[in-house]
Coordinates of C-alpha atoms and ligand atoms in Angstrom, one line a residue:
M1 CA 10.4 -38.9 -15.4
M2 CA 8.9 -39.3 -12.0
P3 CA 11.2 -38.4 -8.8
G4 CA 13.0 -41.4 -6.9
I5 CA 12.1 -41.7 -3.1
A6 CA 15.1 -39.8 -2.2
T7 CA 14.5 -36.8 -4.5
Q8 CA 10.8 -36.8 -3.7
Q9 CA 12.0 -36.5 -0.3
L10 CA 14.6 -33.9 -0.8
L11 CA 12.2 -31.8 -2.7
D12 CA 9.7 -31.9 0.1
G13 CA 12.2 -31.0 2.5
A14 CA 12.8 -27.8 0.1
Y15 CA 9.2 -26.8 -0.3
I16 CA 8.7 -27.3 3.6
T17 CA 11.5 -25.4 4.4
A18 CA 10.3 -22.3 1.8
A19 CA 6.9 -22.3 3.5
V20 CA 8.6 -22.0 7.0
L21 CA 10.4 -19.1 5.8
F22 CA 7.4 -17.3 4.2
I23 CA 5.8 -17.6 7.5
L24 CA 8.9 -16.7 9.8
S25 CA 9.2 -13.8 6.8
L26 CA 5.5 -12.4 7.5
R27 CA 6.1 -12.5 11.5
W28 CA 9.6 -10.8 11.1
L29 CA 7.9 -8.0 8.7
S30 CA 5.6 -7.0 11.4
S31 CA 8.3 -4.9 13.4
P32 CA 10.9 -2.6 11.8
V33 CA 13.7 -4.2 14.3
T34 CA 13.4 -7.3 12.1
A35 CA 11.9 -6.3 9.2
R36 CA 15.4 -6.6 7.0
R37 CA 15.4 -10.5 8.4
G38 CA 12.0 -10.6 7.3
V39 CA 13.0 -9.6 3.6
L40 CA 15.9 -12.0 3.5
A41 CA 13.5 -14.9 4.8
G42 CA 11.2 -14.2 2.1
E43 CA 13.8 -14.1 -0.5
I44 CA 15.6 -17.2 0.3
G45 CA 12.0 -18.9 0.7
A46 CA 11.1 -18.1 -2.9
A47 CA 14.7 -18.8 -4.4
L48 CA 14.4 -22.4 -2.6
A49 CA 10.8 -23.1 -3.7
V50 CA 11.8 -22.1 -7.3
G51 CA 14.9 -23.7 -7.1
A52 CA 13.2 -27.0 -6.1
T53 CA 10.8 -27.1 -9.0
L54 CA 13.2 -26.4 -11.2
L55 CA 15.1 -29.3 -10.3
N56 CA 12.3 -31.4 -10.4
P57 CA 13.1 -34.6 -12.7
E58 CA 9.3 -34.2 -14.0
L59 CA 10.7 -30.8 -15.6
V60 CA 11.6 -32.3 -19.6
Q61 CA 13.1 -29.1 -20.8
Y62 CA 14.4 -25.6 -19.6
K63 CA 14.1 -23.6 -23.4
W64 CA 11.0 -21.6 -22.8
I65 CA 11.9 -21.4 -18.6
I66 CA 14.9 -19.7 -19.7
V67 CA 12.9 -17.8 -22.3
A68 CA 10.3 -16.7 -19.5
L69 CA 13.3 -16.0 -17.1
I70 CA 14.7 -13.7 -19.1
I71 CA 11.6 -11.6 -20.1
G72 CA 10.7 -11.5 -16.5
A73 CA 14.0 -10.4 -15.2
G74 CA 14.2 -7.7 -17.8
I75 CA 10.6 -6.5 -16.7
G76 CA 11.0 -7.0 -12.9
I77 CA 15.0 -5.4 -12.7
P78 CA 13.6 -1.8 -13.7
L79 CA 10.2 -2.2 -12.0
G80 CA 12.5 -2.7 -8.5
M81 CA 14.2 0.4 -9.4
V82 CA 11.3 3.1 -9.2
H83 CA 11.4 5.5 -6.8
M84 CA 10.1 4.8 -3.4
T85 CA 6.8 7.2 -3.9
A86 CA 6.2 4.9 -6.8
V87 CA 6.1 1.9 -5.1
P88 CA 2.2 1.5 -4.5
Q89 CA 2.0 1.4 -8.6
R90 CA 4.5 -0.8 -9.1
T91 CA 3.0 -3.3 -6.3
A92 CA -0.1 -3.1 -8.4
L93 CA 2.0 -3.8 -11.6
S94 CA 3.5 -6.9 -9.8
H95 CA 0.0 -8.3 -8.4
A96 CA -1.2 -8.0 -12.1
F97 CA 2.0 -10.1 -13.2
G98 CA 1.1 -12.5 -10.4
A99 CA -2.7 -12.8 -11.0
M100 CA -2.0 -13.0 -14.9
S101 CA 0.4 -15.6 -14.4
A102 CA -2.0 -17.7 -12.0
A103 CA -5.0 -17.4 -14.7
M104 CA -2.8 -18.2 -17.7
I105 CA -1.7 -21.7 -16.0
G106 CA -5.6 -21.9 -15.2
I107 CA -6.4 -21.6 -18.8
A108 CA -3.5 -23.7 -20.0
E109 CA -4.6 -26.3 -17.5
Y110 CA -8.2 -26.0 -19.0
Y111 CA -7.0 -26.8 -22.5
V112 CA -4.6 -29.5 -21.6
G113 CA -7.2 -31.2 -19.5
I114 CA -10.5 -31.3 -21.6
P115 CA -11.9 -33.7 -22.7
N116 CA -10.9 -35.4 -19.3
I117 CA -11.4 -32.8 -16.8
S118 CA -13.8 -33.8 -13.5
R119 CA -16.8 -31.3 -12.0
F120 CA -14.6 -30.6 -9.3
G121 CA -11.3 -29.7 -11.2
M122 CA -13.4 -27.7 -13.4
G123 CA -15.0 -25.8 -10.4
E124 CA -11.3 -25.2 -9.2
I125 CA -10.1 -24.1 -12.4
A126 CA -13.0 -21.6 -13.2
L127 CA -13.0 -20.4 -9.8
E128 CA -9.2 -19.5 -9.9
V129 CA -9.3 -18.0 -13.7
I130 CA -12.1 -15.8 -12.7
I131 CA -9.9 -14.3 -9.7
G132 CA -7.0 -14.2 -11.8
S133 CA -8.1 -12.5 -14.5
L134 CA -10.4 -9.7 -12.7
T135 CA -7.4 -9.4 -10.4
F136 CA -5.1 -8.9 -13.6
T137 CA -7.2 -5.9 -15.0
G138 CA -8.2 -4.6 -11.7
S139 CA -4.4 -4.0 -10.9
V140 CA -3.7 -2.6 -14.2
I141 CA -6.5 0.1 -13.6
A142 CA -5.3 0.7 -10.0
A143 CA -1.5 1.2 -10.9
G144 CA -2.8 3.3 -14.1
K145 CA -5.1 5.6 -11.0
L146 CA -1.9 5.9 -9.0
Q147 CA 0.9 6.9 -11.8
E148 CA -1.9 9.5 -13.0
V149 CA -2.1 7.8 -16.8
L150 CA -5.9 7.2 -15.5
P151 CA -7.9 10.0 -13.9
Q152 CA -7.5 9.6 -10.1
R153 CA -11.2 10.6 -9.5
P154 CA -13.8 8.0 -8.7
I155 CA -15.7 7.4 -12.5
T156 CA -19.4 6.8 -11.6
Y157 CA -22.6 6.6 -13.4
K158 CA -25.9 5.8 -12.6
G159 CA -26.7 2.2 -11.6
Q160 CA -23.4 1.3 -11.8
N161 CA -23.4 -1.2 -8.8
V162 CA -26.0 -3.2 -10.5
V163 CA -24.1 -3.3 -14.1
S164 CA -20.9 -4.1 -12.2
L165 CA -22.4 -6.9 -10.3
S166 CA -24.9 -8.2 -13.2
V167 CA -21.1 -8.9 -14.9
L168 CA -19.8 -10.8 -12.0
G169 CA -23.0 -12.8 -11.8
A170 CA -22.6 -13.7 -15.5
A171 CA -19.1 -15.0 -14.9
I172 CA -20.3 -16.6 -11.9
L173 CA -23.2 -18.3 -13.9
L174 CA -20.6 -19.0 -16.8
A175 CA -18.5 -20.9 -14.4
V176 CA -21.3 -23.1 -13.2
A177 CA -22.4 -24.0 -16.7
L178 CA -18.8 -25.3 -17.4
V179 CA -18.9 -27.2 -14.4
F180 CA -22.2 -29.1 -16.0
N181 CA -20.3 -29.1 -19.4
P182 CA -16.7 -28.7 -19.4
N183 CA -16.0 -29.3 -22.9
Q184 CA -18.7 -26.7 -24.3
P185 CA -16.0 -24.5 -26.4
Y186 CA -17.7 -21.1 -26.2
L187 CA -18.1 -20.9 -22.3
F188 CA -14.4 -20.5 -21.1
P189 CA -13.1 -17.8 -23.2
A190 CA -16.6 -16.4 -22.7
M191 CA -16.2 -16.3 -18.8
V192 CA -12.7 -15.1 -19.1
V193 CA -13.8 -11.9 -21.0
V194 CA -16.5 -11.2 -18.7
A195 CA -14.0 -11.9 -15.5
L196 CA -11.7 -9.4 -17.4
I197 CA -14.4 -6.8 -17.6
F198 CA -15.5 -7.0 -14.1
G199 CA -12.0 -6.3 -13.1
V200 CA -12.5 -2.9 -15.0
L201 CA -15.7 -2.3 -13.4
L202 CA -14.7 -2.9 -10.1
V203 CA -11.7 -0.7 -9.8
T204 CA -12.7 2.5 -12.3
P205 CA -15.7 3.9 -9.7
I206 CA -12.6 3.9 -6.9
G207 CA -11.0 7.1 -6.0
G208 CA -7.2 7.4 -6.3
A209 CA -7.0 8.0 -2.5
D210 CA -8.2 4.9 -1.8
M211 CA -6.1 2.8 -4.2
P212 CA -3.5 1.6 -1.5
T213 CA -6.6 0.0 0.2
V214 CA -8.0 -1.5 -3.3
I215 CA -4.1 -2.8 -3.9
S216 CA -4.0 -4.8 -0.8
L217 CA -7.2 -6.2 -1.6
L218 CA -6.4 -7.0 -4.8
N219 CA -2.7 -8.5 -3.4
S220 CA -5.2 -10.6 -1.3
Y221 CA -7.2 -11.9 -4.4
A222 CA -3.9 -12.8 -6.4
G223 CA -2.7 -14.9 -3.3
F224 CA -6.1 -16.9 -3.2
S225 CA -6.0 -17.3 -7.0
A226 CA -2.4 -18.8 -6.4
A227 CA -3.5 -20.7 -3.6
L228 CA -6.2 -22.2 -5.8
L229 CA -4.1 -23.2 -8.4
G230 CA -2.1 -24.6 -6.0
F231 CA -5.0 -27.1 -5.7
V232 CA -5.5 -27.2 -9.4
L233 CA -1.6 -28.4 -9.8
N234 CA -1.7 -30.4 -6.9
S235 CA 1.6 -27.8 -5.3
K236 CA 1.3 -27.8 -1.6
V237 CA 3.9 -24.8 -1.3
L238 CA 1.9 -22.9 -3.7
V239 CA -1.5 -23.5 -1.4
I240 CA 0.5 -22.3 1.4
A241 CA 2.3 -19.3 -0.2
G242 CA -0.8 -18.5 -1.4
A243 CA -2.9 -18.6 1.5
L244 CA -0.4 -16.5 3.1
D245 CA -0.4 -13.7 0.7
G246 CA -3.9 -14.0 0.6
S247 CA -4.7 -13.7 4.2
S248 CA -1.9 -11.1 4.9
G249 CA -3.2 -9.1 2.3
F250 CA -6.8 -8.9 3.5
I251 CA -5.6 -8.3 7.4
L252 CA -3.8 -5.5 5.7
S253 CA -6.8 -3.9 4.1
V254 CA -8.8 -4.3 7.2
I255 CA -6.2 -2.5 9.4
M256 CA -6.2 0.3 6.7
C257 CA -9.6 0.6 6.7
K258 CA -9.7 1.1 10.2
A259 CA -6.9 3.6 10.2
M260 CA -9.2 5.5 7.9
N261 CA -12.4 4.9 9.9
R262 CA -13.7 3.3 6.7
S263 CA -15.8 0.1 6.0
F264 CA -15.1 -2.2 3.0
T265 CA -18.1 -1.5 1.2
N266 CA -17.5 2.6 1.5
V267 CA -14.0 1.8 0.0
M268 CA -15.5 -0.3 -2.7
F269 CA -18.6 1.7 -3.6
G270 CA -18.5 4.9 -1.7
A271 CA -16.6 7.0 -4.3
F272 CA -14.1 9.1 -1.8
G273 CA -12.4 11.9 -3.3
Q274 CA -15.5 13.4 -5.5
V275 CA -16.4 15.8 -2.7
Q276 CA -14.0 18.7 -2.5
V277 CA -15.3 21.9 -3.7
S278 CA -17.4 23.4 -1.0
A279 CA -14.5 22.8 1.6
K280 CA -12.3 24.8 -0.4
G281 CA -14.4 27.3 -0.8
A282 CA -15.2 28.5 2.8
T283 CA -11.7 29.0 3.5
E284 CA -10.4 31.0 0.9
E285 CA -10.4 34.6 2.5
R286 CA -8.5 33.0 5.9
T287 CA -5.2 34.2 7.0
V288 CA -2.1 32.3 7.9
R289 CA 1.1 33.3 9.9
S290 CA 4.2 32.3 8.4
A291 CA 7.8 32.1 9.7
S292 CA 11.3 31.9 8.9
P293 CA 14.0 29.1 9.7
E294 CA 15.5 31.4 12.1
E295 CA 12.0 31.5 13.8
A296 CA 11.3 27.9 14.1
A297 CA 15.0 27.3 15.4
G298 CA 14.4 29.6 18.0
I299 CA 11.1 28.0 19.0
L300 CA 12.3 24.6 18.6
S301 CA 15.3 25.1 21.3
A302 CA 13.2 26.7 23.8
A303 CA 10.9 23.2 23.8
S304 CA 11.2 20.9 26.3
K305 CA 9.2 18.3 24.1
V306 CA 8.8 18.1 20.7
V307 CA 6.8 15.4 18.3
I308 CA 7.8 15.3 14.9
V309 CA 4.9 14.4 12.5
P310 CA 6.0 12.8 9.1
G311 CA 3.9 12.7 6.2
Y312 CA 4.1 12.2 2.5
G313 CA 6.1 15.7 1.7
M314 CA 9.3 14.2 3.6
A315 CA 9.0 11.0 1.3
V316 CA 8.8 13.2 -1.7
A317 CA 11.5 15.7 -0.4
Q318 CA 14.1 12.6 0.7
A319 CA 14.2 15.0 4.1
Q320 CA 14.7 12.0 6.0
H321 CA 18.4 12.3 6.4
K322 CA 18.2 16.4 7.6
V323 CA 15.1 15.2 10.3
R324 CA 17.5 12.6 11.8
E325 CA 20.0 15.7 11.9
L326 CA 17.5 17.6 13.3
F327 CA 16.6 14.9 15.7
D328 CA 20.2 14.6 17.0
L329 CA 20.6 18.3 17.2
L330 CA 17.4 18.7 19.6
T331 CA 18.2 15.6 21.6
K332 CA 21.7 17.0 22.5
R333 CA 20.6 20.1 23.8
G334 CA 18.4 17.7 26.2
I335 CA 14.9 18.0 24.4
D336 CA 12.6 15.3 24.6
V337 CA 11.8 14.3 20.6
K338 CA 9.5 11.4 19.4
F339 CA 8.0 10.9 16.2
G340 CA 3.9 10.4 15.9
I341 CA 3.2 7.8 13.2
H342 CA 0.2 7.9 11.3
P343 CA -0.7 4.2 10.4
V344 CA -1.5 5.8 6.8
A345 CA 1.0 8.8 6.4
G346 CA 2.6 8.7 3.1
R347 CA 1.1 6.4 0.4
M348 CA 1.9 2.8 1.4
P349 CA 1.4 0.9 5.1
G350 CA 4.7 1.5 7.0
H351 CA 6.2 4.4 4.3
M352 CA 7.2 6.5 7.4
N353 CA 8.7 4.0 9.6
V354 CA 10.6 2.9 6.4
L355 CA 12.1 6.2 5.9
L356 CA 13.1 7.0 9.6
A357 CA 14.8 3.4 10.0
E358 CA 16.7 4.3 6.8
A359 CA 17.9 7.3 8.2
D360 CA 18.9 5.5 11.4
I361 CA 16.4 7.1 14.0
P362 CA 16.0 4.9 16.9
Y363 CA 12.7 2.6 16.5
D364 CA 11.6 3.6 20.3
K365 CA 11.2 7.0 18.9
L366 CA 8.7 6.3 16.6
V367 CA 5.1 6.1 18.7
E368 CA 2.0 5.0 17.1
M369 CA -0.9 7.2 16.7
D370 CA -2.8 6.4 19.7
D371 CA 0.1 6.1 22.1
I372 CA 1.3 9.8 21.2
N373 CA -2.0 11.5 21.0
S374 CA -2.4 11.0 24.8
D375 CA 0.8 12.8 25.5
M376 CA -0.3 15.6 22.7
G377 CA -1.6 18.0 25.3
Q378 CA 2.0 18.5 27.4
T379 CA 3.9 18.9 24.1
D380 CA 5.5 22.1 23.3
V381 CA 6.2 21.8 19.6
A382 CA 4.4 19.5 17.2
L383 CA 6.4 20.0 14.0
I384 CA 4.6 18.6 10.7
I385 CA 6.8 17.8 7.9
G386 CA 4.9 17.1 4.8
A387 CA 1.9 15.6 6.4
N388 CA -1.5 17.1 5.9
D389 CA -4.4 14.7 5.8
V390 CA -3.3 13.1 9.1
T391 CA -3.4 16.0 10.9
N392 CA -6.7 17.7 9.6
P393 CA -9.0 18.0 12.5
A394 CA -12.1 18.3 10.3
A395 CA -11.8 14.6 10.4
R396 CA -13.0 15.1 14.0
T397 CA -15.5 18.1 13.7
D398 CA -16.7 18.4 10.3
Q399 CA -19.0 16.0 9.7
S400 CA -19.6 17.1 5.9
S401 CA -15.9 16.6 5.4
P402 CA -15.0 13.3 3.0
I403 CA -12.3 12.2 5.9
F404 CA -14.9 12.8 8.9
G405 CA -14.3 9.8 11.4
M406 CA -10.8 9.2 10.3
P407 CA -8.5 9.0 13.4
I408 CA -5.9 11.7 13.2
L409 CA -2.7 12.7 15.2
D410 CA -3.9 15.8 17.4
V411 CA -1.2 17.9 16.8
D412 CA -3.7 21.1 17.2
K413 CA -3.3 20.1 21.3
A414 CA -0.1 21.0 20.9
H415 CA 1.3 24.5 22.2
T416 CA 3.0 25.4 19.1
V417 CA 2.0 23.8 15.8
M418 CA 4.6 24.3 12.9
V419 CA 3.8 23.2 9.4
I420 CA 6.6 22.6 6.9
K421 CA 5.2 22.6 3.3
R422 CA 5.8 24.5 0.2
S423 CA 1.9 26.1 -0.5
M424 CA -1.5 26.3 0.6
N425 CA -2.4 23.4 -1.4
P426 CA -4.3 20.3 0.2
G427 CA -2.9 16.8 0.4
F428 CA -4.1 13.5 -0.8
A429 CA -7.7 13.8 0.0
G430 CA -8.0 17.1 -1.8
I431 CA -9.6 19.3 1.2
D432 CA -8.3 22.3 3.1
N433 CA -6.9 21.7 6.4
P434 CA -8.5 23.9 9.3
L435 CA -5.2 23.5 11.5
Y436 CA -3.0 26.0 9.4
Y437 CA -5.6 28.8 10.2
L438 CA -5.0 28.5 13.9
D439 CA -3.7 31.0 16.4
R440 CA -0.8 28.8 17.6
T441 CA 0.3 27.7 14.0
L442 CA 2.9 28.7 12.0
M443 CA 3.3 27.9 8.5
L444 CA 6.9 27.0 7.6
F445 CA 6.7 27.6 3.8
G446 CA 9.4 25.5 1.5
D447 CA 10.9 22.3 0.5
A448 CA 10.8 19.8 3.5
K449 CA 14.6 19.0 2.9
A450 CA 15.8 22.6 2.5
F451 CA 13.6 23.8 5.4
V452 CA 14.8 21.2 7.8
G453 CA 18.2 21.5 6.4
D454 CA 17.8 25.6 7.2
I455 CA 16.6 24.9 11.1
V456 CA 19.7 22.7 11.2
R457 CA 22.1 25.0 10.1
E458 CA 20.2 27.6 12.6
L459 CA 20.6 25.4 15.5
S460 CA 24.2 24.4 14.8
G461 CA 25.5 27.7 15.0
S462 CA 26.1 28.3 11.0
G463 CA 23.0 30.3 9.8
H464 CA 24.2 33.6 10.8
Ligands
LIG501 P1 -1.0 14.6 2.6 O1 -2.4 14.7 2.9 O2 -0.9 13.7 1.1 O3 -0.2 15.5 2.2 C1 1.1 15.7 2.0 C2 1.4 17.2 2.0 O4 3.0 17.2 1.5 C3 0.6 17.6 1.0 O5 -0.2 18.6 1.7 C4 2.0 18.8 0.2 O6 1.9 20.2 0.5 C5 3.3 18.3 0.7 N1 4.3 18.4 0.4 C6 4.5 17.8 -0.7 N2 5.9 18.0 -1.4 C7 6.6 18.4 -0.5 C8 8.0 18.8 -0.5 N3 8.6 18.6 -1.4 N4 8.1 19.4 0.8 C9 7.5 19.9 1.7 N5 6.0 19.3 1.8 C10 5.6 18.8 0.7 O7 -0.2 13.4 3.3 P2 -0.4 12.7 4.5 O8 -0.8 13.4 5.6 O9 0.7 11.6 4.6 O10 -1.6 11.6 4.3 C11 -1.7 10.3 3.4 C12 -2.8 10.5 2.7 O11 -2.9 9.3 2.0 C13 -3.9 10.6 3.8 O12 -5.2 10.9 2.9 C14 -4.2 8.6 3.4 O13 -5.6 8.5 3.6 C15 -3.9 8.5 2.0 N6 -3.5 7.3 2.2 C16 -2.3 6.5 2.5 C17 -2.2 5.2 2.6 C18 -0.8 4.5 3.1 O14 -0.8 3.3 3.4 N7 0.0 5.3 3.8 C19 -3.2 4.5 2.1 C20 -4.2 4.9 1.5 C21 -4.5 6.3 1.6 P3 2.4 20.9 -0.8 O15 1.9 20.6 -1.9 O16 1.9 22.6 -0.2 O17 3.8 21.4 -0.6

């Protein structure tokens, strides 16, 4: 049944409100101060869009929708409960599901529409199904790499770019052939299969270290495929939501590439993470100085300016609440404590901001890399908690290093550097860190939460 004018106006109103909420959500998500409001706005927007669609009188029966809702909730609820360090792979799976649903609706539209599909309509469906299908398989491979069920290293072979581009070319050729002959029965399934294969070929050669950037790019593809689906289904809210998703994912990928000083082509074709052996060999014999929690507490209490640099290890150890206690104790003693935030510290953009906000550390104490670096020369102690690559001076000096050119936090310019980590093992990029061998560096070996807890005990006078 077609909706009456009043119902249609109500539905349109709900869709417009949802679109406005999506835009506000993205705006608010860009600062930790307003991020919670942003999440809520996004949730209300999504609920409004889904609710309005379900209330549309054109819907004839709810049976299959209820079945799909139960299956979706059955998968989505446990996915939402994963540990925070697993959020990148969880996000990759969400993109995979989003892209799969866009591709499947496109496939359904094709089979429902033939033999009456216009050339323009066929072009829309073909493009949408190609992007949806390659995003689906690409995202599944990305999630597998991040979860380490697939090898993290880049899997490459000779002539690989030629093979991958030929497969993409074949998918596009099949789409063009379909536009001229939509009713040819074999072209459409062949195009879907070729696009699925291209998704695998696209992501397999990319190393684990680049996966978060790739996921952000796949997020952007999933968004664009949803926007195209909006054109196919004549749904304005889907066009808007898809375009917002697509463009914000793309902007995020650009920001991440900049933070790592990498170009898109380097991420997609550079096979980052392969060259690790030579860097290790050169430093095997070098010695480091280590210190106890008691010594660390003594050095910190004698300082007047401290910069704390958190990284992935703080997230793994869930040390943020202990770090908050340390921050409180030092601040009470009149010590100026700030946090140096690298844009790609951790395993996802904003990872450190989220953890520190969770521990109620004031937002104005979180200082972006470029701003804190100018202060580093006047800093008494740089305390690194489970960070590694984002502090590696080889990025500035060693042209042979795989992270050469990546902007880093200049902690080596501080008067004393203290590094909390469990061992001399490398970080995500798999390379040694010359920072640890400097005269002014003290290694504080141990789990981040336990070690910070010990320093806190020493400082609060109960360590003896
Ligand atoms: P990192 O280089 O991966 O180093 C983390 C360090 O934490 C490790 O060296 C590890 O040393 C230590 N660690 C692990 N568990 C610990 C625990 N329980 N207690 C104490 N220390 C622990 O991390 P990062 O400096 O944050 O750099 C992030 C890396 O991810 C960069 O290479 C970046 O390019 C990459 N990346 C991030 C993003 C993003 O969006 N954030 C995106 C793309 C790539 P031990 O094993 O010795 O303890």
